[in-house]
Coordinates of C-alpha atoms in Angstrom, one line a residue:
Chain A
M1 CA -3.6 -0.3 32.1
L2 CA -2.1 2.5 30.0
K3 CA 0.9 2.7 31.7
S4 CA 2.7 -0.4 29.8
W5 CA 1.4 0.8 26.8
K6 CA 3.9 2.3 23.9
L7 CA 2.6 5.5 22.3
K8 CA 3.7 3.8 19.1
E9 CA 1.2 0.5 19.7
I10 CA -1.5 2.6 19.9
V11 CA -1.4 4.8 17.5
L12 CA -0.8 1.1 15.3
M13 CA -4.2 0.2 16.7
S14 CA -5.2 3.5 14.8
L15 CA -3.8 3.8 12.0
L16 CA -5.4 -0.4 11.6
A17 CA -8.9 1.1 12.8
V18 CA -8.6 3.5 10.0
V19 CA -7.5 1.2 7.1
F20 CA -10.7 -1.4 8.3
G21 CA -12.4 1.6 9.4
I22 CA -13.0 1.9 5.1
V23 CA -13.4 -1.8 4.6
Y24 CA -16.1 -1.6 7.5
L25 CA -17.5 1.0 6.1
L26 CA -17.8 -0.9 2.8
F27 CA -19.5 -4.3 4.3
L28 CA -22.1 -2.1 6.5
H29 CA -23.2 0.0 3.0
V30 CA -23.4 -3.9 1.5
G31 CA -25.4 -5.2 4.3
N32 CA -27.5 -2.4 4.5
I33 CA -28.7 -2.7 0.9
W34 CA -28.9 -6.8 1.5
A35 CA -30.9 -6.5 4.5
G36 CA -33.8 -4.8 2.7
F37 CA -34.4 -8.1 0.3
I38 CA -33.7 -10.9 3.5
G39 CA -34.0 -9.1 6.3
P40 CA -31.8 -8.5 9.0
I41 CA -30.4 -11.9 9.0
A42 CA -28.5 -10.3 6.4
Y43 CA -25.9 -9.1 8.5
E44 CA -25.0 -12.4 10.2
W45 CA -22.7 -13.4 7.2
I46 CA -20.6 -10.4 7.5
F47 CA -20.1 -10.0 11.0
G48 CA -17.0 -11.5 11.3
I49 CA -15.5 -8.6 9.3
W50 CA -16.2 -5.9 12.1
F51 CA -14.3 -8.4 14.6
I52 CA -11.1 -8.7 12.8
V53 CA -9.2 -5.1 14.3
S54 CA -9.6 -6.7 17.9
I55 CA -7.5 -9.7 16.6
I56 CA -5.1 -8.4 14.5
S57 CA -4.1 -6.3 17.1
M58 CA -4.1 -8.3 19.6
Y59 CA -1.9 -11.9 17.4
I60 CA 0.0 -8.1 17.1
I61 CA 0.7 -6.4 20.4
R62 CA -0.3 -9.1 22.9
K63 CA -1.3 -7.0 25.8
P64 CA -3.9 -6.8 28.3
G65 CA -6.3 -4.9 26.3
A66 CA -5.6 -5.2 23.2
A67 CA -8.5 -6.4 22.2
V68 CA -10.9 -3.9 23.6
I69 CA -9.1 -0.7 22.9
S70 CA -8.3 -1.4 19.6
E71 CA -11.8 -2.0 18.6
T72 CA -12.9 0.7 20.4
I73 CA -10.5 2.9 18.3
A74 CA -11.9 1.4 15.4
A75 CA -15.9 2.0 16.1
A76 CA -14.7 6.0 17.4
I77 CA -12.3 6.1 13.6
E78 CA -15.8 4.9 12.1
V79 CA -17.6 7.5 13.2
L80 CA -15.5 9.8 12.9
L81 CA -15.6 9.1 8.8
G82 CA -19.2 10.4 9.4
N83 CA -20.6 7.3 9.6
A84 CA -24.4 7.3 9.7
V85 CA -24.9 4.4 11.9
G86 CA -22.9 7.0 14.8
P87 CA -22.3 7.0 18.0
R88 CA -23.9 3.8 18.7
L89 CA -21.2 2.3 17.0
I90 CA -18.4 3.2 20.1
L91 CA -20.5 0.8 22.4
S92 CA -20.8 -1.7 20.1
G93 CA -16.8 -1.7 19.9
V94 CA -16.7 -1.7 23.6
I95 CA -19.0 -5.1 23.6
Q96 CA -17.2 -6.4 20.4
G97 CA -13.6 -5.9 21.6
L98 CA -14.9 -7.5 25.1
G99 CA -15.9 -10.6 24.0
A100 CA -12.6 -11.6 22.3
E101 CA -10.8 -9.7 24.8
A102 CA -12.6 -12.1 27.1
V103 CA -11.0 -15.0 25.6
F104 CA -8.0 -13.7 25.4
A105 CA -7.9 -13.0 29.3
A106 CA -9.0 -17.0 29.9
T107 CA -5.8 -18.2 28.5
R108 CA -3.6 -15.4 30.9
Y109 CA -2.6 -13.5 27.4
K110 CA 0.0 -16.8 27.2
R111 CA -1.6 -18.4 23.8
F112 CA -2.0 -16.8 20.2
D113 CA -2.5 -20.4 17.6
I114 CA -5.6 -20.3 15.6
W115 CA -7.5 -22.0 18.4
I116 CA -7.5 -19.1 20.6
L117 CA -8.5 -16.6 17.5
I118 CA -11.2 -18.3 16.5
L119 CA -12.2 -18.6 20.0
A120 CA -11.8 -14.8 20.0
G121 CA -13.8 -14.8 17.2
V122 CA -17.0 -17.2 18.2
G123 CA -16.4 -14.9 22.3
S124 CA -17.2 -11.5 19.7
S125 CA -19.8 -13.1 18.1
V126 CA -21.5 -14.0 21.2
F127 CA -21.2 -10.6 23.0
S128 CA -22.3 -8.4 20.1
F129 CA -25.5 -10.9 19.8
A130 CA -26.5 -10.1 23.3
Y131 CA -26.2 -6.3 22.3
G132 CA -27.9 -6.9 18.9
Y133 CA -30.6 -8.5 20.8
L134 CA -31.5 -6.2 23.2
L135 CA -30.8 -2.8 20.9
G136 CA -32.5 -4.7 17.2
G137 CA -36.0 -6.1 19.6
F138 CA -35.0 -9.7 18.3
T139 CA -37.3 -10.9 21.4
V140 CA -40.0 -10.4 18.9
F141 CA -38.4 -13.0 16.6
S142 CA -39.5 -16.8 16.6
T143 CA -36.6 -18.6 19.0
G144 CA -35.9 -21.1 15.9
Y145 CA -34.8 -17.8 13.8
V146 CA -32.5 -16.1 16.4
A147 CA -30.7 -19.4 17.1
L148 CA -30.3 -19.4 13.3
M149 CA -29.5 -15.7 13.0
L150 CA -26.5 -16.4 16.1
G151 CA -24.9 -19.6 14.5
I152 CA -24.3 -17.7 11.1
R153 CA -23.2 -15.3 13.4
I154 CA -20.3 -17.7 15.3
L155 CA -20.0 -19.1 12.0
S156 CA -18.9 -15.7 10.9
G157 CA -17.3 -14.0 13.4
A158 CA -14.7 -17.8 13.5
L159 CA -13.9 -17.7 9.7
L160 CA -13.8 -14.0 8.6
A161 CA -12.7 -12.8 12.0
G162 CA -10.6 -15.5 13.7
V163 CA -8.7 -17.1 10.4
G164 CA -9.1 -14.0 8.2
G165 CA -7.4 -12.1 10.9
K166 CA -4.4 -14.7 11.3
A167 CA -4.2 -14.4 7.5
V168 CA -3.7 -11.0 7.2
A169 CA -1.2 -11.0 10.4
D170 CA 0.7 -12.8 8.8
G171 CA 0.9 -11.1 5.7
L172 CA 2.1 -8.3 7.7
L173 CA 4.7 -10.4 9.3
A174 CA 5.9 -12.0 6.1
T175 CA 6.3 -7.9 5.1
G176 CA 9.2 -7.5 7.7
S177 CA 7.1 -4.2 8.5
L178 CA 6.4 -5.9 12.4
R179 CA 9.9 -5.9 13.9
G180 CA 9.7 -4.2 17.3
Y181 CA 6.0 -5.6 18.0
A182 CA 5.5 -8.8 20.0
I183 CA 4.8 -10.5 17.8
S184 CA 8.2 -10.5 16.0
R185 CA 9.9 -11.4 19.8
P186 CA 11.8 -15.0 19.7
K187 CA 9.3 -17.7 20.8
K188 CA 11.0 -20.4 23.4
G189 CA 12.6 -23.1 22.2
D190 CA 13.7 -20.6 18.3
A191 CA 17.3 -20.4 18.0
R192 CA 19.1 -16.5 18.7
A193 CA 20.1 -15.2 15.8
Chain B
M1 CA -31.2 28.9 17.3
R2 CA -30.5 26.8 13.9
S3 CA -27.0 26.5 15.2
L4 CA -27.8 25.5 19.1
L5 CA -27.2 21.4 18.2
H6 CA -23.7 22.6 16.4
R7 CA -22.9 24.8 19.7
M8 CA -23.6 21.4 21.7
N9 CA -21.0 19.7 23.5
P10 CA -20.2 16.3 22.0
S11 CA -20.2 14.5 25.2
V12 CA -23.1 15.7 26.5
K13 CA -24.8 14.9 23.2
F14 CA -23.0 11.2 22.8
V15 CA -24.4 10.2 26.8
L16 CA -27.9 11.7 26.1
I17 CA -27.9 9.8 22.3
T18 CA -26.6 6.6 24.0
V19 CA -29.4 7.1 26.6
C20 CA -32.6 7.7 24.1
M21 CA -31.5 4.2 22.4
F22 CA -31.1 2.2 25.5
T23 CA -34.7 3.5 26.6
M24 CA -36.1 2.7 23.1
A25 CA -35.1 -0.8 23.3
F26 CA -37.5 -1.8 25.7
F27 CA -40.8 -0.6 23.7
F28 CA -42.2 -2.7 21.4
D29 CA -45.3 -0.7 20.2
P30 CA -45.8 1.4 17.4
V31 CA -46.1 4.5 18.5
T32 CA -43.2 5.5 20.8
P33 CA -40.5 4.9 18.1
L34 CA -42.6 7.2 15.8
L35 CA -43.3 10.1 18.6
F36 CA -39.5 9.7 19.2
W37 CA -38.2 9.3 15.6
A38 CA -40.7 13.2 14.9
G39 CA -39.3 14.7 18.4
V40 CA -35.7 13.3 16.9
L41 CA -36.8 15.5 13.5
L42 CA -38.3 18.6 14.9
M43 CA -35.5 19.0 16.9
Q44 CA -33.2 18.9 13.9
I45 CA -35.4 20.9 11.8
L46 CA -35.2 23.5 14.5
F47 CA -31.9 23.9 15.6
S48 CA -29.7 22.7 13.1
Q49 CA -28.8 23.5 9.8
T50 CA -28.7 20.9 8.1
D51 CA -28.6 19.7 4.8
W52 CA -31.6 17.9 4.1
K53 CA -30.4 16.6 0.8
K54 CA -27.1 14.7 2.3
W55 CA -29.4 13.5 5.2
L56 CA -32.1 11.6 2.9
F57 CA -29.1 9.9 1.1
F58 CA -28.0 9.1 4.1
M59 CA -31.4 8.0 5.3
I60 CA -31.9 5.5 1.9
P61 CA -30.2 2.8 3.3
F62 CA -31.9 2.8 6.4
F63 CA -35.6 3.3 4.7
I64 CA -34.2 -0.1 2.7
M65 CA -33.7 -1.9 6.5
A66 CA -36.8 -0.6 8.1
F67 CA -38.2 -2.2 5.5
G68 CA -36.6 -5.4 5.9
Y69 CA -37.1 -5.9 9.2
F70 CA -40.7 -4.6 8.8
W71 CA -41.6 -8.1 6.9
T72 CA -38.6 -10.1 9.2
T73 CA -41.0 -9.2 11.9
L74 CA -43.8 -10.0 10.2
V75 CA -42.6 -14.0 8.8
F76 CA -40.6 -15.0 11.2
A77 CA -42.2 -13.9 15.0
K78 CA -42.5 -15.7 18.2
E79 CA -46.1 -14.6 19.1
T80 CA -48.4 -16.1 16.5
V81 CA -51.8 -16.0 18.6
G82 CA -54.5 -13.4 18.3
P83 CA -56.7 -12.4 16.1
I84 CA -55.5 -12.8 12.5
I85 CA -56.2 -9.0 10.4
W86 CA -54.9 -10.3 6.5
S87 CA -53.5 -13.3 5.3
I88 CA -51.0 -13.9 2.5
R89 CA -51.2 -17.7 1.4
S90 CA -49.6 -19.3 4.7
V91 CA -48.5 -16.6 6.3
H92 CA -51.2 -15.0 9.0
V93 CA -50.5 -11.6 10.3
T94 CA -51.8 -11.0 13.9
E95 CA -52.4 -7.7 15.3
L96 CA -49.7 -7.6 17.6
Q97 CA -47.2 -9.2 15.0
L98 CA -47.8 -6.2 12.9
H99 CA -47.3 -4.1 15.9
H100 CA -43.9 -5.4 17.1
A101 CA -42.8 -5.0 12.9
L102 CA -44.0 -1.5 12.6
S103 CA -42.3 -0.6 15.6
L104 CA -38.8 -2.5 15.4
S105 CA -39.3 -0.6 11.5
F106 CA -39.6 2.8 13.0
R107 CA -37.0 1.8 15.7
V108 CA -34.6 1.8 12.9
L109 CA -35.6 5.2 11.4
A110 CA -35.3 6.7 14.9
F111 CA -32.4 5.1 15.9
S112 CA -30.5 6.3 12.5
S113 CA -32.4 9.7 12.7
L114 CA -30.8 9.7 16.0
S115 CA -27.7 9.2 14.9
L116 CA -27.8 11.6 11.6
L117 CA -28.4 14.3 13.8
F118 CA -25.5 13.6 15.5
A119 CA -23.5 13.0 13.1
L120 CA -23.9 16.2 10.4
T121 CA -23.9 18.2 13.8
T122 CA -20.6 17.3 15.2
N123 CA -17.4 18.2 14.3
P124 CA -15.0 14.6 14.8
V125 CA -12.3 16.4 16.3
T126 CA -14.4 18.2 18.7
F127 CA -15.7 15.2 19.1
I128 CA -12.3 13.1 20.3
L129 CA -11.2 16.4 21.9
S130 CA -14.7 16.4 24.4
L131 CA -14.2 13.2 25.0
M132 CA -10.9 13.3 26.7
Q133 CA -11.8 16.3 28.4
Q134 CA -15.3 15.9 29.5
L135 CA -15.2 11.6 29.6
K136 CA -11.4 11.4 30.9
L137 CA -10.2 9.5 27.5
S138 CA -6.5 8.8 28.6
P139 CA -4.5 11.8 26.1
K140 CA -2.7 8.8 24.2
I141 CA -5.8 7.5 23.0
A142 CA -7.7 10.5 22.0
Y143 CA -4.1 11.8 20.2
G144 CA -3.8 8.3 19.0
I145 CA -7.1 8.4 17.4
L146 CA -6.6 11.6 16.0
V147 CA -3.1 11.0 14.1
G148 CA -5.0 8.0 12.5
F149 CA -7.9 10.2 11.5
Q150 CA -5.6 12.8 9.9
F151 CA -3.4 9.9 8.0
L152 CA -6.9 9.1 6.3
P153 CA -6.4 11.2 3.1
V154 CA -2.8 9.5 2.4
I155 CA -4.2 6.3 3.3
K156 CA -6.2 6.7 0.3
D157 CA -4.1 8.1 -2.1
E158 CA -1.6 5.1 -1.3
F159 CA -4.4 2.8 -1.9
I160 CA -4.9 4.1 -5.3
Q161 CA -1.0 4.1 -5.9
I162 CA -0.6 0.6 -5.2
Q163 CA -3.6 0.1 -6.5
Q164 CA -1.8 1.4 -10.3
A165 CA 1.6 0.1 -9.5
Q166 CA 0.0 -3.7 -9.1
R167 CA -1.4 -2.7 -12.3
L168 CA 1.7 -2.0 -14.1
R169 CA 3.3 -4.9 -13.2
G170 CA 0.9 -7.3 -14.6
I171 CA -0.4 -8.7 -11.2
V172 CA -4.2 -7.9 -11.4
Q173 CA -5.5 -7.7 -14.8
K174 CA -8.4 -5.3 -15.5
K175 CA -11.0 -8.0 -16.1
N176 CA -15.0 -7.7 -15.2
T177 CA -16.2 -5.9 -12.1
L178 CA -16.6 -8.6 -9.6
Q179 CA -12.7 -9.6 -10.3
R180 CA -11.7 -6.3 -9.6
L181 CA -13.6 -6.0 -6.6
L182 CA -11.9 -9.7 -5.5
D183 CA -8.3 -8.1 -6.6
T184 CA -8.6 -5.2 -4.0
R185 CA -7.5 -7.7 -1.2
L186 CA -3.9 -7.3 -3.0
V187 CA -4.1 -3.9 -2.0
L188 CA -4.5 -4.9 1.9
I189 CA -1.3 -6.1 3.1
P190 CA 0.6 -3.3 1.2
L191 CA -1.3 -1.1 2.7
L192 CA -1.1 -2.5 6.3
A193 CA 2.7 -2.3 6.1
G194 CA 2.9 1.4 5.1
A195 CA 0.2 2.5 7.9
V196 CA 2.5 0.4 10.6
R197 CA 5.7 2.1 9.5
K198 CA 3.6 5.8 9.7
A199 CA 2.6 4.3 12.9
E200 CA 5.9 4.0 14.1
R201 CA 7.4 7.0 12.4
S202 CA 4.6 9.5 13.9
A203 CA 5.2 8.0 17.2
F204 CA 8.4 8.8 17.6
A205 CA 7.7 11.7 16.5
M206 CA 5.2 13.2 18.6
E207 CA 7.3 11.2 22.1
A208 CA 10.2 13.5 20.0
R209 CA 8.4 16.4 20.8
G210 CA 7.5 15.7 24.3
F211 CA 4.6 14.3 24.3
T212 CA 3.8 11.7 27.2
G213 CA 0.1 11.0 27.3
E214 CA 0.0 12.1 30.2
R215 CA -3.4 13.9 31.8
R216 CA -3.0 17.3 32.5
G217 CA -5.1 19.9 33.9
G218 CA -5.3 22.9 31.0
F219 CA -5.4 22.3 27.4
F220 CA -4.9 24.8 24.6
H221 CA -8.5 23.8 23.1
E222 CA -10.8 23.8 25.8
I223 CA -14.7 22.8 25.4
L224 CA -16.6 24.0 27.2
V225 CA -20.2 22.4 28.9
D226 CA -22.9 24.9 29.4
K227 CA -26.5 26.7 29.1
V228 CA -26.6 25.3 25.9
D229 CA -26.3 21.7 26.9
A230 CA -28.8 22.2 29.9
F231 CA -31.2 23.6 27.8
L232 CA -31.0 20.9 24.6
G233 CA -30.6 18.2 27.7
V234 CA -33.6 19.0 28.9
L235 CA -35.6 18.9 25.4
F236 CA -34.0 15.9 24.4
L237 CA -35.1 14.1 28.2
F238 CA -38.5 15.7 27.5
V239 CA -38.8 14.5 24.2
L240 CA -37.8 11.2 25.4
V241 CA -40.6 10.9 28.2
L242 CA -43.0 12.0 26.2
S243 CA -43.2 9.4 23.6
C244 CA -42.5 7.0 26.8
T245 CA -45.5 8.0 28.1
N246 CA -47.7 8.2 25.3
S247 CA -50.1 5.6 26.5
F248 CA -51.0 8.1 29.4
W249 CA -51.7 11.1 27.3
L250 CA -53.3 9.6 23.9
G251 CA -55.1 6.9 26.1

């Protein structure tokens, strides 16, 4: 799978991961403190931010694996930054990435419009929730509460990761620094310059 | 003795910790995670040179989080049958609920303690090199991660520079704390644009020096698996089994 990857694409994912690794850590601290007051549901509102790297990377690079590899790298970098959540983050990174990847794979990596990006955010939400359900022991909570958590997480994934990720990547595209990546390739029907 | 955990192979440690966490996920009684937590702490006390002040500082948010889990489980529990042991207004707490709540809180503490054990005894670069050598992570990805990691201080400097430049040009005003926090989002795009350029430059530099990203037989820094790993591996599993079977020997 990695044969078709250029080194600069991998290093790009790594640097995106560094920038967002800091953002992730910031949100984690906010979430941790908030969770003391309103319980584990505190994370659900902001959960989408943790999926943003996979969506930005896939939107820019557009190759099979971009979502899952970038999210895994982001998790690894977070661990390197000295995150107290530690090595289990890498596993959650893989699972979140797989959620987004599944959506892009379903379109055969052909469509990258806003709806697909939102769906990818939802995909990450669902996958990560299943994982959290097991490790967090959500089975002991009442069904209504779990459904509320899942609903908020899906909303957060769709908005923060899907819409937010597209906004960031489009802003980046406008700076012209993404020339040389798939996102800048002319689409069918565009005038050739 | 005090350096054993630091000398342990990071990949072995990583796999062991993952196994422990997944096993713990199937227990909903308070004693198992509590015993496991005690075991992890004991190991860390015996075999590592942990800075305990730092440890406590990192643990504070998890204590808060454990408390959050505790009361949420009490209020939003699924099973509400059984003898009620105490009531606060309309919330009636049964014994089972209390068990679940304590179990989840101790689980949070055990997991965080286990993670901190890893974070405080592992060198980040050695960890990535070990992932490449023992767990067959692709060199392309491994060195890609290391490049990103090395850029961290540069990116931190750049963040401050961009912020100052924006303030100088009057794009952002120093108003209140909340406004300033919201204004940091304006730094994101320039910061990312710089990161993209750095990625391209360093990838080019690596390839110019002959980096192909192919797997190889030997490495300059070899990370080994030896007797220390076997000893600590057995110990980890011993603590895990001991805490999971507590109902047999505690009665």
